[in-house]
mmCIF file with all atom_site columns, C-alpha atoms in Angstrom:
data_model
loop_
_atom_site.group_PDB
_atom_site.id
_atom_site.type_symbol
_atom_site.label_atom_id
_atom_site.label_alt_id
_atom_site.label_comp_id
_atom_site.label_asym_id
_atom_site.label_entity_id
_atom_site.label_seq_id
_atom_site.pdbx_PDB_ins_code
_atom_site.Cartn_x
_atom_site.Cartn_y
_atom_site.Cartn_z
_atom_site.occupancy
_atom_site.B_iso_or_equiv
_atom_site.pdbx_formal_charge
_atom_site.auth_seq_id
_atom_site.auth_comp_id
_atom_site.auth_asym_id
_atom_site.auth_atom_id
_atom_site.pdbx_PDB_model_num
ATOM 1   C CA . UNK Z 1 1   ? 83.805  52.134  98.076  1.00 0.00 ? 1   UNK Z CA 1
ATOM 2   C CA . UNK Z 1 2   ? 82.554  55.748  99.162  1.00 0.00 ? 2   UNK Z CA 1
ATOM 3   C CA . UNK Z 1 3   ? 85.643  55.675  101.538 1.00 0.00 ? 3   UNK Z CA 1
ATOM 4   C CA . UNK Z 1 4   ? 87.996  55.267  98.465  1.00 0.00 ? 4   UNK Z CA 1
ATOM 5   C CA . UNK Z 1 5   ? 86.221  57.933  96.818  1.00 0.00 ? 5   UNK Z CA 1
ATOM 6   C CA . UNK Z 1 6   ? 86.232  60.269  99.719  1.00 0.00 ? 6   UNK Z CA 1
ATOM 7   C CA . UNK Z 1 7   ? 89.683  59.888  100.059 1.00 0.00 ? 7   UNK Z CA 1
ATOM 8   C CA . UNK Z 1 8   ? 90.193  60.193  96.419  1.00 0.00 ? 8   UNK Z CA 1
ATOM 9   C CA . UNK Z 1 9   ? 88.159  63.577  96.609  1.00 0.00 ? 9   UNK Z CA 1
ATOM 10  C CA . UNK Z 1 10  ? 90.462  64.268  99.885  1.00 0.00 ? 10  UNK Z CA 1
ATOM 11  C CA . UNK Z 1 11  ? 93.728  64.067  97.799  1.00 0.00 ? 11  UNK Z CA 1
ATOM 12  C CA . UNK Z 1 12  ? 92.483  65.896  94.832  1.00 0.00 ? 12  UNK Z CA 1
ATOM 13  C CA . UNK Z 1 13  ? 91.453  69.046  96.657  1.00 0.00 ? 13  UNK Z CA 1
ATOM 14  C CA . UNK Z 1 14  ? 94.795  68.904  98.494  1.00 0.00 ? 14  UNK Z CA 1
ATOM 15  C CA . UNK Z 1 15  ? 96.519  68.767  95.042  1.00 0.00 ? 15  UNK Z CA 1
ATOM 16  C CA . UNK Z 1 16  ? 94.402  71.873  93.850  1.00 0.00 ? 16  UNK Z CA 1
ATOM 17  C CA . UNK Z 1 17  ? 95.768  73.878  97.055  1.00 0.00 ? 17  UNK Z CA 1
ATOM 18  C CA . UNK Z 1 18  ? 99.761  72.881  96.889  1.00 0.00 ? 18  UNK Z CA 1
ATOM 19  C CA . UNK Z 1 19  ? 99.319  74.277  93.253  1.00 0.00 ? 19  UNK Z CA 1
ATOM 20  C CA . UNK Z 1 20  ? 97.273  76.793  93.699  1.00 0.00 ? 20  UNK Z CA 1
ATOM 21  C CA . UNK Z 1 21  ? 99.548  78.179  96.505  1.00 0.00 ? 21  UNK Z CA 1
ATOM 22  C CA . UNK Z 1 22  ? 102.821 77.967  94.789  1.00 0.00 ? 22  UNK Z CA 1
ATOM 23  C CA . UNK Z 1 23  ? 101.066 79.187  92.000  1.00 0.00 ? 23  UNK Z CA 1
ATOM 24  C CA . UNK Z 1 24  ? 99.797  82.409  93.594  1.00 0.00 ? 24  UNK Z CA 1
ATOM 25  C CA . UNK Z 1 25  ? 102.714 83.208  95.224  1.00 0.00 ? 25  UNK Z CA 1
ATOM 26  C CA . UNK Z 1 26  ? 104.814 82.489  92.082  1.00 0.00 ? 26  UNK Z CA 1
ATOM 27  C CA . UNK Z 1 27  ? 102.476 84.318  89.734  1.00 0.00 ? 27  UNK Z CA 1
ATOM 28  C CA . UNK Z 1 28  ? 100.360 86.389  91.516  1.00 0.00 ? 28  UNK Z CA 1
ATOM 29  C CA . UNK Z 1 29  ? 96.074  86.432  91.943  1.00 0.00 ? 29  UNK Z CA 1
ATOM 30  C CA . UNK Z 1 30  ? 94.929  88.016  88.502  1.00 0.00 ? 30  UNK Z CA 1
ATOM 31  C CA . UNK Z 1 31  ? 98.114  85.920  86.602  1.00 0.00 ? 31  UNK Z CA 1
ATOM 32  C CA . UNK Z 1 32  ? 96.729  82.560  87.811  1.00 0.00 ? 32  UNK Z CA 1
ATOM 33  C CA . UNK Z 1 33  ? 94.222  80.591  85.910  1.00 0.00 ? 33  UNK Z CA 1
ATOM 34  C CA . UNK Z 1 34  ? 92.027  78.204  87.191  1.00 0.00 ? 34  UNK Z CA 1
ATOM 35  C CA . UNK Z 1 35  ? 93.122  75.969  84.090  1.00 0.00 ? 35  UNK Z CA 1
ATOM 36  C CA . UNK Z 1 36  ? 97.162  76.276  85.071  1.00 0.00 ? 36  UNK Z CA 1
ATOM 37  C CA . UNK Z 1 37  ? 96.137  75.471  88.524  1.00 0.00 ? 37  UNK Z CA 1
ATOM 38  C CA . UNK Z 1 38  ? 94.802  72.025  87.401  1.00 0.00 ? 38  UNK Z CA 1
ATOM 39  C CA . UNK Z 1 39  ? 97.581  71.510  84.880  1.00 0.00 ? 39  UNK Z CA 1
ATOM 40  C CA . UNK Z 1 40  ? 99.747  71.925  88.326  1.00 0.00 ? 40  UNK Z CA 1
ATOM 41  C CA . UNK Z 1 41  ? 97.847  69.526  90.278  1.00 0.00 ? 41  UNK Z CA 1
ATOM 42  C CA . UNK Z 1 42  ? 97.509  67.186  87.632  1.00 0.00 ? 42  UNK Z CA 1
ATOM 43  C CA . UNK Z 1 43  ? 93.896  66.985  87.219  1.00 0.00 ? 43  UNK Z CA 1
ATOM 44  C CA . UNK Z 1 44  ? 90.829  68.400  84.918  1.00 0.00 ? 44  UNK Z CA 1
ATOM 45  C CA . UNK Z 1 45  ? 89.461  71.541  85.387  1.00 0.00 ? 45  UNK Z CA 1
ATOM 46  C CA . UNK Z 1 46  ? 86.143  70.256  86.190  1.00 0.00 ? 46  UNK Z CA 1
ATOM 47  C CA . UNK Z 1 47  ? 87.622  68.492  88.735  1.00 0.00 ? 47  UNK Z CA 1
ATOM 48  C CA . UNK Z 1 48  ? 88.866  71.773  90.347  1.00 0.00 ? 48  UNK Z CA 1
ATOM 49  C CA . UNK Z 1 49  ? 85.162  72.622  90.058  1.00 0.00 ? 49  UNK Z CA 1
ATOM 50  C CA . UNK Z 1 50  ? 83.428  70.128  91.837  1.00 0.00 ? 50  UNK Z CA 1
ATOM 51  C CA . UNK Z 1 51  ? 85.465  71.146  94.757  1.00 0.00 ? 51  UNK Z CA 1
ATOM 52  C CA . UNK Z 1 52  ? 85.647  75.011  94.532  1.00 0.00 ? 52  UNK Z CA 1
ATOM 53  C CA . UNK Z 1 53  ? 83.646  77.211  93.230  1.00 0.00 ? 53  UNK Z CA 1
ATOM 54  C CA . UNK Z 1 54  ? 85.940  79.924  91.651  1.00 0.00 ? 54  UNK Z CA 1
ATOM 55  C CA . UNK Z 1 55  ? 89.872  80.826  91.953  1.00 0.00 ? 55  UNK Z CA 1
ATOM 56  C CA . UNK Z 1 56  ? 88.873  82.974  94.692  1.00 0.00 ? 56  UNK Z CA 1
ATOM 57  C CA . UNK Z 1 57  ? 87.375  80.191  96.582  1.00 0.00 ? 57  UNK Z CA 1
ATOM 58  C CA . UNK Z 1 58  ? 90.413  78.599  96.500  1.00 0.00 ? 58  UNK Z CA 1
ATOM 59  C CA . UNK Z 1 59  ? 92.651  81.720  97.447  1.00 0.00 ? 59  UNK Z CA 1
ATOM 60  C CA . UNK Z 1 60  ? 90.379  81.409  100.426 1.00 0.00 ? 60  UNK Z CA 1
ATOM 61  C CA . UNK Z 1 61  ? 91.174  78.466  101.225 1.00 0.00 ? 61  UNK Z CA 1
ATOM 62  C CA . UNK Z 1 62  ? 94.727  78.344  100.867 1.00 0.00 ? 62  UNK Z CA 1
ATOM 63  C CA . UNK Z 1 63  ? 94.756  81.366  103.299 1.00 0.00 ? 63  UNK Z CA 1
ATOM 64  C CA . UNK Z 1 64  ? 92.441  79.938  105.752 1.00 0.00 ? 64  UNK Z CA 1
ATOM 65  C CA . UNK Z 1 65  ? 94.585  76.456  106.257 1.00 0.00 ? 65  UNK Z CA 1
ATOM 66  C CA . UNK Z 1 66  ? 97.430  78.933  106.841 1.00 0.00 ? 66  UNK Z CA 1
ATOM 67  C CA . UNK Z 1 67  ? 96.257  80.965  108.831 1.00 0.00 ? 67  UNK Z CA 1
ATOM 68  C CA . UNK Z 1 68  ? 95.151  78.248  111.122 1.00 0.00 ? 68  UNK Z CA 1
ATOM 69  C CA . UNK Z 1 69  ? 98.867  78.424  112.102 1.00 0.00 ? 69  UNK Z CA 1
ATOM 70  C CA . UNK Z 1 70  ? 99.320  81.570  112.920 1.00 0.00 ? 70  UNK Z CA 1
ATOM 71  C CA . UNK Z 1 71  ? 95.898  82.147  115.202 1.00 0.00 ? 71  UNK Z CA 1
ATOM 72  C CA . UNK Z 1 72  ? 97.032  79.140  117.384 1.00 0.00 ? 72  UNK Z CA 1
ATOM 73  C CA . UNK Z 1 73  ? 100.229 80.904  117.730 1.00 0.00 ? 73  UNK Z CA 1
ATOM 74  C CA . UNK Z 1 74  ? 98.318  84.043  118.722 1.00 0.00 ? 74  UNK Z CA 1
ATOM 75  C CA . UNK Z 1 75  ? 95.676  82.378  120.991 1.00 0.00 ? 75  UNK Z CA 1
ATOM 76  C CA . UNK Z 1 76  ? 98.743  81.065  123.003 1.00 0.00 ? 76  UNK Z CA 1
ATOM 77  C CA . UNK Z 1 77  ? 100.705 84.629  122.939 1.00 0.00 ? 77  UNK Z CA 1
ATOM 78  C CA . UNK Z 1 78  ? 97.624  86.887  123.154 1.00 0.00 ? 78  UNK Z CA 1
ATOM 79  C CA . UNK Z 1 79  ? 96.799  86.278  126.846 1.00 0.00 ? 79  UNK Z CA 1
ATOM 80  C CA . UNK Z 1 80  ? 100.782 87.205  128.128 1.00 0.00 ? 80  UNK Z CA 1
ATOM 81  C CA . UNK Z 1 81  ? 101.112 90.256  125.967 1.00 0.00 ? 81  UNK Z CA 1
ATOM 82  C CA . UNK Z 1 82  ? 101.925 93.322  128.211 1.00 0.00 ? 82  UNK Z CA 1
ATOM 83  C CA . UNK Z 1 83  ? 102.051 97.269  128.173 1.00 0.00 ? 83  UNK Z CA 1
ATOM 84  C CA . UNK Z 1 84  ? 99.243  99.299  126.973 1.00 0.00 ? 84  UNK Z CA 1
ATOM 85  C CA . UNK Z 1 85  ? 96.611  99.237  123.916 1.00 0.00 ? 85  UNK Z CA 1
ATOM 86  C CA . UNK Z 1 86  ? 99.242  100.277 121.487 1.00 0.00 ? 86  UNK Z CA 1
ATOM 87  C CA . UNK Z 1 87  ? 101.789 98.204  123.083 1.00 0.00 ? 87  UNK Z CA 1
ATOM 88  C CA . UNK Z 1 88  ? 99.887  95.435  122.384 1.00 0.00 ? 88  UNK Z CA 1
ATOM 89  C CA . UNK Z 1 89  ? 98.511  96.393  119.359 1.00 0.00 ? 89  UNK Z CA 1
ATOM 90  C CA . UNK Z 1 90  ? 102.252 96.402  117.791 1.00 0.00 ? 90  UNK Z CA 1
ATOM 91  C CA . UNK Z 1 91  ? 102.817 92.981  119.157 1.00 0.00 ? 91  UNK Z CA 1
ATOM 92  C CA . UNK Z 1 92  ? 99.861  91.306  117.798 1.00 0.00 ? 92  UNK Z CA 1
ATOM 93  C CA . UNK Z 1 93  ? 100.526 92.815  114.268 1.00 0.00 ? 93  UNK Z CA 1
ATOM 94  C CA . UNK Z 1 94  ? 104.550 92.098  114.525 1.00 0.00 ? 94  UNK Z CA 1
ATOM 95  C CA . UNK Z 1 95  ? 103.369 88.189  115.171 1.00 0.00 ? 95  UNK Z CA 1
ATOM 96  C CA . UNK Z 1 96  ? 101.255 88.752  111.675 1.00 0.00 ? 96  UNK Z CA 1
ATOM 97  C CA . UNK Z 1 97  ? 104.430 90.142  109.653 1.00 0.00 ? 97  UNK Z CA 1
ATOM 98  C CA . UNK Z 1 98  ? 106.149 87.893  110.711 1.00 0.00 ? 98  UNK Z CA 1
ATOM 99  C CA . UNK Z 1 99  ? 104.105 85.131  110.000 1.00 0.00 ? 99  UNK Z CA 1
ATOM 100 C CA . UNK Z 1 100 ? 103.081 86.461  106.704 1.00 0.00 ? 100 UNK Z CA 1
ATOM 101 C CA . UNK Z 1 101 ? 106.658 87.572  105.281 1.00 0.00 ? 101 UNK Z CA 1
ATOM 102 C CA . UNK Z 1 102 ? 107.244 83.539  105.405 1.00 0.00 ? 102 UNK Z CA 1
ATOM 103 C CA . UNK Z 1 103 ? 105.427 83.806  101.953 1.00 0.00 ? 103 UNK Z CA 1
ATOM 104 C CA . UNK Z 1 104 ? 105.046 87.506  100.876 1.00 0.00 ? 104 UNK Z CA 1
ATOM 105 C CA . UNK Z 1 105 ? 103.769 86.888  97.470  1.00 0.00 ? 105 UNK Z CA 1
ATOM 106 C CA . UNK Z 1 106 ? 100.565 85.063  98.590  1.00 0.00 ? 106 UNK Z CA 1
ATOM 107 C CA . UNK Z 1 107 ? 99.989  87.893  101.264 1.00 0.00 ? 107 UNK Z CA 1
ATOM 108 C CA . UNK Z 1 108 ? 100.106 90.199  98.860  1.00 0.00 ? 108 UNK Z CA 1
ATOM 109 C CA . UNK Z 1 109 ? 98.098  87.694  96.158  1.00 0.00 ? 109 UNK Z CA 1
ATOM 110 C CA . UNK Z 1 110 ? 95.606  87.736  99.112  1.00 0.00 ? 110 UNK Z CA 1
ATOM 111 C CA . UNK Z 1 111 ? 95.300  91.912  99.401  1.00 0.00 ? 111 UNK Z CA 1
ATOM 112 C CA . UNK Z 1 112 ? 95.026  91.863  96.055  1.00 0.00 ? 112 UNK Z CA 1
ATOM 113 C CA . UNK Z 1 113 ? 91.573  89.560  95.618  1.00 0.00 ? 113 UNK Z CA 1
ATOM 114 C CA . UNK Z 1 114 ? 89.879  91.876  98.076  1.00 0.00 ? 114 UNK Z CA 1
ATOM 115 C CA . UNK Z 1 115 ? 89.939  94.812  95.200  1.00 0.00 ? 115 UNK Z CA 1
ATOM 116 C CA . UNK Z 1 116 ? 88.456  92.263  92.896  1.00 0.00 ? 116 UNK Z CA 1
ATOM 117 C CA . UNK Z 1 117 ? 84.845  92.814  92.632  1.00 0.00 ? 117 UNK Z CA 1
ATOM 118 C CA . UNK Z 1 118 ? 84.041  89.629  90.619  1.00 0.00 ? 118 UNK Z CA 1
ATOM 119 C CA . UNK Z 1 119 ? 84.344  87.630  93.769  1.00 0.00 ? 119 UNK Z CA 1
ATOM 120 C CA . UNK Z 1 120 ? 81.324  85.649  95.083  1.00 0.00 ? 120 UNK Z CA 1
ATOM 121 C CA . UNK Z 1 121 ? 80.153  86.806  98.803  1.00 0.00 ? 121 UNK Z CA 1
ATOM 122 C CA . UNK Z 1 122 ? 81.529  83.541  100.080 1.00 0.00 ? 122 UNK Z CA 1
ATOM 123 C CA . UNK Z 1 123 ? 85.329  84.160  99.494  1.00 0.00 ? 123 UNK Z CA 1
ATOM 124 C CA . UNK Z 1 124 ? 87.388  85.308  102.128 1.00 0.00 ? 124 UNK Z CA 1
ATOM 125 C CA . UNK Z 1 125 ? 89.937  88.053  100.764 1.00 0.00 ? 125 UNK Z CA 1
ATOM 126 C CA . UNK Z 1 126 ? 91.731  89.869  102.887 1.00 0.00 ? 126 UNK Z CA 1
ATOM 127 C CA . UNK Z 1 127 ? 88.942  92.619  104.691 1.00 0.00 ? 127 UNK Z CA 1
ATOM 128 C CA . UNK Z 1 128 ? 86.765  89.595  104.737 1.00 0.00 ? 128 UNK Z CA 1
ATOM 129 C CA . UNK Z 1 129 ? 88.797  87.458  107.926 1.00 0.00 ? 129 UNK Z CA 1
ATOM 130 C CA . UNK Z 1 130 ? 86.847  88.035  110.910 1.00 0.00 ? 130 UNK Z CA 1
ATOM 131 C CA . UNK Z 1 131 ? 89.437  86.300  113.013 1.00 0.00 ? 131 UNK Z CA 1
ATOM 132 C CA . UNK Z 1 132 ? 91.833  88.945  112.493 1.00 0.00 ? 132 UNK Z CA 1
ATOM 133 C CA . UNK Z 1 133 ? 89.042  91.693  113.352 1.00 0.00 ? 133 UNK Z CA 1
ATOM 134 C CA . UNK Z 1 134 ? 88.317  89.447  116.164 1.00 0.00 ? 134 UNK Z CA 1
ATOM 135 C CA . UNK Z 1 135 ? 92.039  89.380  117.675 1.00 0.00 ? 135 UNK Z CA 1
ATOM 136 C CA . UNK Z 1 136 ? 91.833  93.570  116.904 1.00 0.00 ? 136 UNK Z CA 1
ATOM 137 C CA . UNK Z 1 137 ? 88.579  94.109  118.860 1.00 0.00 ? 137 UNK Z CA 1
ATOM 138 C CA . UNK Z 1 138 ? 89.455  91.693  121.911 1.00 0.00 ? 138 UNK Z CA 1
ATOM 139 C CA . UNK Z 1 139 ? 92.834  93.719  121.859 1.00 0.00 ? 139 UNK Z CA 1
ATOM 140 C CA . UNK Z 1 140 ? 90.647  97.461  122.270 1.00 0.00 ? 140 UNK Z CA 1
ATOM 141 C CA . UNK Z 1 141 ? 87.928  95.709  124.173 1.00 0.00 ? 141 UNK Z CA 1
ATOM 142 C CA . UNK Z 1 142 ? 90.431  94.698  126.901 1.00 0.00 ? 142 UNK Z CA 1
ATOM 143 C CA . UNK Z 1 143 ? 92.017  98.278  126.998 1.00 0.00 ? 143 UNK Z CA 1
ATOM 144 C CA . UNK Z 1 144 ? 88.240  99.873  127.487 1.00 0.00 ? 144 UNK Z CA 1
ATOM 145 C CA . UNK Z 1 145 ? 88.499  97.788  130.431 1.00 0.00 ? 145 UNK Z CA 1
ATOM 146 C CA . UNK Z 1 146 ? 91.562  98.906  131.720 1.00 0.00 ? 146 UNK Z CA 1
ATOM 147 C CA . UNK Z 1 147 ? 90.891  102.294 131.176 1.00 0.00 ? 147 UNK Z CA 1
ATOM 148 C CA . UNK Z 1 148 ? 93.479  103.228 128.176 1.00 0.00 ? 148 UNK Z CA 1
ATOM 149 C CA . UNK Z 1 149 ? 90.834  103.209 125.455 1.00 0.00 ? 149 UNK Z CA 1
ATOM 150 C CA . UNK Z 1 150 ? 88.002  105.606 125.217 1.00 0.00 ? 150 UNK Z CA 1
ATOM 151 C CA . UNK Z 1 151 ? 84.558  103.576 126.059 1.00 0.00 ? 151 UNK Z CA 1
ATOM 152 C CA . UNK Z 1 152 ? 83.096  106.002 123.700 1.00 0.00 ? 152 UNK Z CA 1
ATOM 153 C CA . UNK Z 1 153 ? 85.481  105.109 120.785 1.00 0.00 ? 153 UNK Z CA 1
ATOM 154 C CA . UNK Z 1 154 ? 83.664  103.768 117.730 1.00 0.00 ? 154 UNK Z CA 1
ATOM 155 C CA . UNK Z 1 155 ? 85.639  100.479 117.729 1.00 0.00 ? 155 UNK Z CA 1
ATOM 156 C CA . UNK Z 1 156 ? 84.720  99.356  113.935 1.00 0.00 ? 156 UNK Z CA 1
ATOM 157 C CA . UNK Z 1 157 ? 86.497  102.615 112.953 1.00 0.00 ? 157 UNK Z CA 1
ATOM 158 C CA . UNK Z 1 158 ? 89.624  101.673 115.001 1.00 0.00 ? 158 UNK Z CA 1
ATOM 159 C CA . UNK Z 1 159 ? 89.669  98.319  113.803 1.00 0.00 ? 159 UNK Z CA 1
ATOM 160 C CA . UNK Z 1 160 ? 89.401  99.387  110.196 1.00 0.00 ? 160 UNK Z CA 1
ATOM 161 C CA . UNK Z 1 161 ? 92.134  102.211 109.722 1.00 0.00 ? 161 UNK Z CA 1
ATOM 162 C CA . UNK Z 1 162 ? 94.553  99.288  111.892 1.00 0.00 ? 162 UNK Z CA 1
ATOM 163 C CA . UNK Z 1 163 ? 93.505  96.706  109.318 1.00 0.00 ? 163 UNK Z CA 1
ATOM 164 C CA . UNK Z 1 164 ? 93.904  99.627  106.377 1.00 0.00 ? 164 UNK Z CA 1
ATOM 165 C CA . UNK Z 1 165 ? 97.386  100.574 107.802 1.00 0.00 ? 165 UNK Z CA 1
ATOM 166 C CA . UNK Z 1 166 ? 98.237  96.948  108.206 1.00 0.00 ? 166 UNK Z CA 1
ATOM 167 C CA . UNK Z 1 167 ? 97.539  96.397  104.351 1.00 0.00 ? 167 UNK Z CA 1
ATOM 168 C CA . UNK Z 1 168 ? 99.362  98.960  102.913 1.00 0.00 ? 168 UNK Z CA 1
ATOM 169 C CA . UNK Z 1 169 ? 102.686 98.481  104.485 1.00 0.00 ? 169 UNK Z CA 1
ATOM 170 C CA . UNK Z 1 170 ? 103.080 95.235  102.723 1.00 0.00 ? 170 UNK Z CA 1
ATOM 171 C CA . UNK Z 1 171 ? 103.132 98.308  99.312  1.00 0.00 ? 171 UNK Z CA 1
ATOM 172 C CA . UNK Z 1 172 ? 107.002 98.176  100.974 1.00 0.00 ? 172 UNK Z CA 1
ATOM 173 C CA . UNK Z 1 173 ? 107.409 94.807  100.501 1.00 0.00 ? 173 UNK Z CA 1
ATOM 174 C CA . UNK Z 1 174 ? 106.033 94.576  96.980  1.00 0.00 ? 174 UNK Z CA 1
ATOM 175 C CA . UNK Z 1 175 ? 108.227 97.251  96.152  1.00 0.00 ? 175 UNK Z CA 1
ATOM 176 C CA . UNK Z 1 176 ? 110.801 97.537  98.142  1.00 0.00 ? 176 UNK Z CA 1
ATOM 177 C CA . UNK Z 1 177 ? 111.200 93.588  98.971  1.00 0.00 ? 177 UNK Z CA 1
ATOM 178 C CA . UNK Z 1 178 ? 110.951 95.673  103.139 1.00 0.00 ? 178 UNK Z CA 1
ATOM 179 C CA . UNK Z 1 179 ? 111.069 92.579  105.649 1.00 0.00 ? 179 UNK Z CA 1
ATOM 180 C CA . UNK Z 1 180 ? 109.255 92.056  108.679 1.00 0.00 ? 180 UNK Z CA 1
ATOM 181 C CA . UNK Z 1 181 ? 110.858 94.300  110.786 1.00 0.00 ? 181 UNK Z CA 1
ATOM 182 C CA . UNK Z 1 182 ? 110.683 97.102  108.282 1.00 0.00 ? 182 UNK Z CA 1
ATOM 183 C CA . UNK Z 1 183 ? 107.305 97.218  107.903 1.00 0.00 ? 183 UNK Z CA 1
ATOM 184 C CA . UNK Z 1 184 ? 106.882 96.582  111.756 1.00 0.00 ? 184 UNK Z CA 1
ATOM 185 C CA . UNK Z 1 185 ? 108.757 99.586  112.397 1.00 0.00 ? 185 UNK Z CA 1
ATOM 186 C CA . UNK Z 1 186 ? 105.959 101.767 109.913 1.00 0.00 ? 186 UNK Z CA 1
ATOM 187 C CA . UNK Z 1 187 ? 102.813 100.149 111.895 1.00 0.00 ? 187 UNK Z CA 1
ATOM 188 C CA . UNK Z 1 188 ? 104.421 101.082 114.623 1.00 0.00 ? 188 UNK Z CA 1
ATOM 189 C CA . UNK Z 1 189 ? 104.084 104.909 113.986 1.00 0.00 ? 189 UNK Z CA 1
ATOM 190 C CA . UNK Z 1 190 ? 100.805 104.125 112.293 1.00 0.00 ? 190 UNK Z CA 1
ATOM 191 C CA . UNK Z 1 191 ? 99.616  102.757 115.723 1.00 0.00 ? 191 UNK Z CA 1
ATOM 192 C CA . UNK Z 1 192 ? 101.165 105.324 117.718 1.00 0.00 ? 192 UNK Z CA 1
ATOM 193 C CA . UNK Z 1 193 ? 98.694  108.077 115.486 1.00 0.00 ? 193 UNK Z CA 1
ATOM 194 C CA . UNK Z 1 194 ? 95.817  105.953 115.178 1.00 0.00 ? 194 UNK Z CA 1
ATOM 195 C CA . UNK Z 1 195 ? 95.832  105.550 119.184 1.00 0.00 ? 195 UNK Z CA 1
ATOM 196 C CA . UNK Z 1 196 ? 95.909  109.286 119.602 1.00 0.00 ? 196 UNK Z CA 1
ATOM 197 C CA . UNK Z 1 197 ? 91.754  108.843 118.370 1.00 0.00 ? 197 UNK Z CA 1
ATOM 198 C CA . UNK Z 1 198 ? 90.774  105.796 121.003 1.00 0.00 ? 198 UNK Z CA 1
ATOM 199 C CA . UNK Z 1 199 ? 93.221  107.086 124.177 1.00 0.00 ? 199 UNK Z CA 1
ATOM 200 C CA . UNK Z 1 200 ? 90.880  107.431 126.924 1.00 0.00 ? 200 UNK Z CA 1
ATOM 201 C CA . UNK Z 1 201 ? 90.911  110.837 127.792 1.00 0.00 ? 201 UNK Z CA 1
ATOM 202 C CA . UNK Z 1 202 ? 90.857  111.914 131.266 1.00 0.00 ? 202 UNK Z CA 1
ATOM 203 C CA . UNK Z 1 203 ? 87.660  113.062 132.910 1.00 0.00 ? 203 UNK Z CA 1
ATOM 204 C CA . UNK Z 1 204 ? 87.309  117.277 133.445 1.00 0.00 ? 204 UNK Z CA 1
#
């Protein structure tokens, strides 16, 4: 009998995601209620609740099944990129475009939550995924080590106007309806001037 009900539980927050995504993507964050979500799914609201916490709980977790995707495809990648920091810098954020673009509207859904500052400390907007900070720092870390980024770089800072940059191209896409490639080409320059303040300089 728990099994059944487990599995119950299993389907119904799987339910609440499928809607919630389309929903999101369709509608946008602030747009979406937690009551059309369940009207969606096809179940009460207070069974939303005993599952998730808040709308951007479930944002969260939307993103973070996604996104599951795309850091196995980087894992694999990561290791054979070639070229310097920057180089690989603009590869590792092309992979993200293009994985994002796939479904623009929640992207931009997900940039969105991190501005809203009702969300409980456990919801993962965008700003908040320390895998992608994680790929970011590995990427500098490595280039410390092979000698094209400044030891004595604050790497934080680095991480954050990439991760800033990275954000606001997508603007292009909201408004523009700018592609992958598009907004590629724009981190690109954004990387190339960013790198001008971690290039290890050489010693007097």
């Amino acid at each position: 009998m728990a099994g059944v009900r487990k599995s119950q539980k299993e389907a119904t927050r799987q339910r609440v995601l499928d809607a919630a995504r389309d929903l999101f993507e369709s509608r946008g964050y602030e747009e979406t209620t937690v009551r059309e979500i369940a009207r969606h799914a096809e179940v009460s609201v207070g069974s939303v609740f005993t599952t998730f916490s808040s709308k951007g709980d479930i944002l969260s977790q939307v993103m973070a099944d996604r996104l599951d995707a795309l850091y196995a495809e980087l894992d694999r990648v990561a290791p054979h990129l070639r070229g310097s920091t920057p180089d690989r810098l603009r590869s590792l954020f092309a992979i993200h475009y293009a994985f994002e673009t796939r479904r623009t509207r929640l992207f931009l859904a997900h940039i969105a939550a991190a501005y809203n500052w009702t969300l409980s400390p456990a919801s993962r907007p965008y700003g908040r995924n320390l895998r992608l900070r994680q790929v970011v720092r590995d990427c500098l870390a490595e280039g410390v080590v092979r000698g094209d980024v400044d030891p004595a770089c604050d790497l934080d800072v680095v991480i954050d106007a990439l991760m800033a940059s990275y954000a606001w191209t997508y603007r292009l896409a909201a408004w523009d309806e700018a592609d992958a490639q598009a907004m590629s080409t724009v981190m690109d320059r954004h990387i190339g001037l960013i790198s001008q303040g971690f290039r290890a300089r050489p010693e007097a």
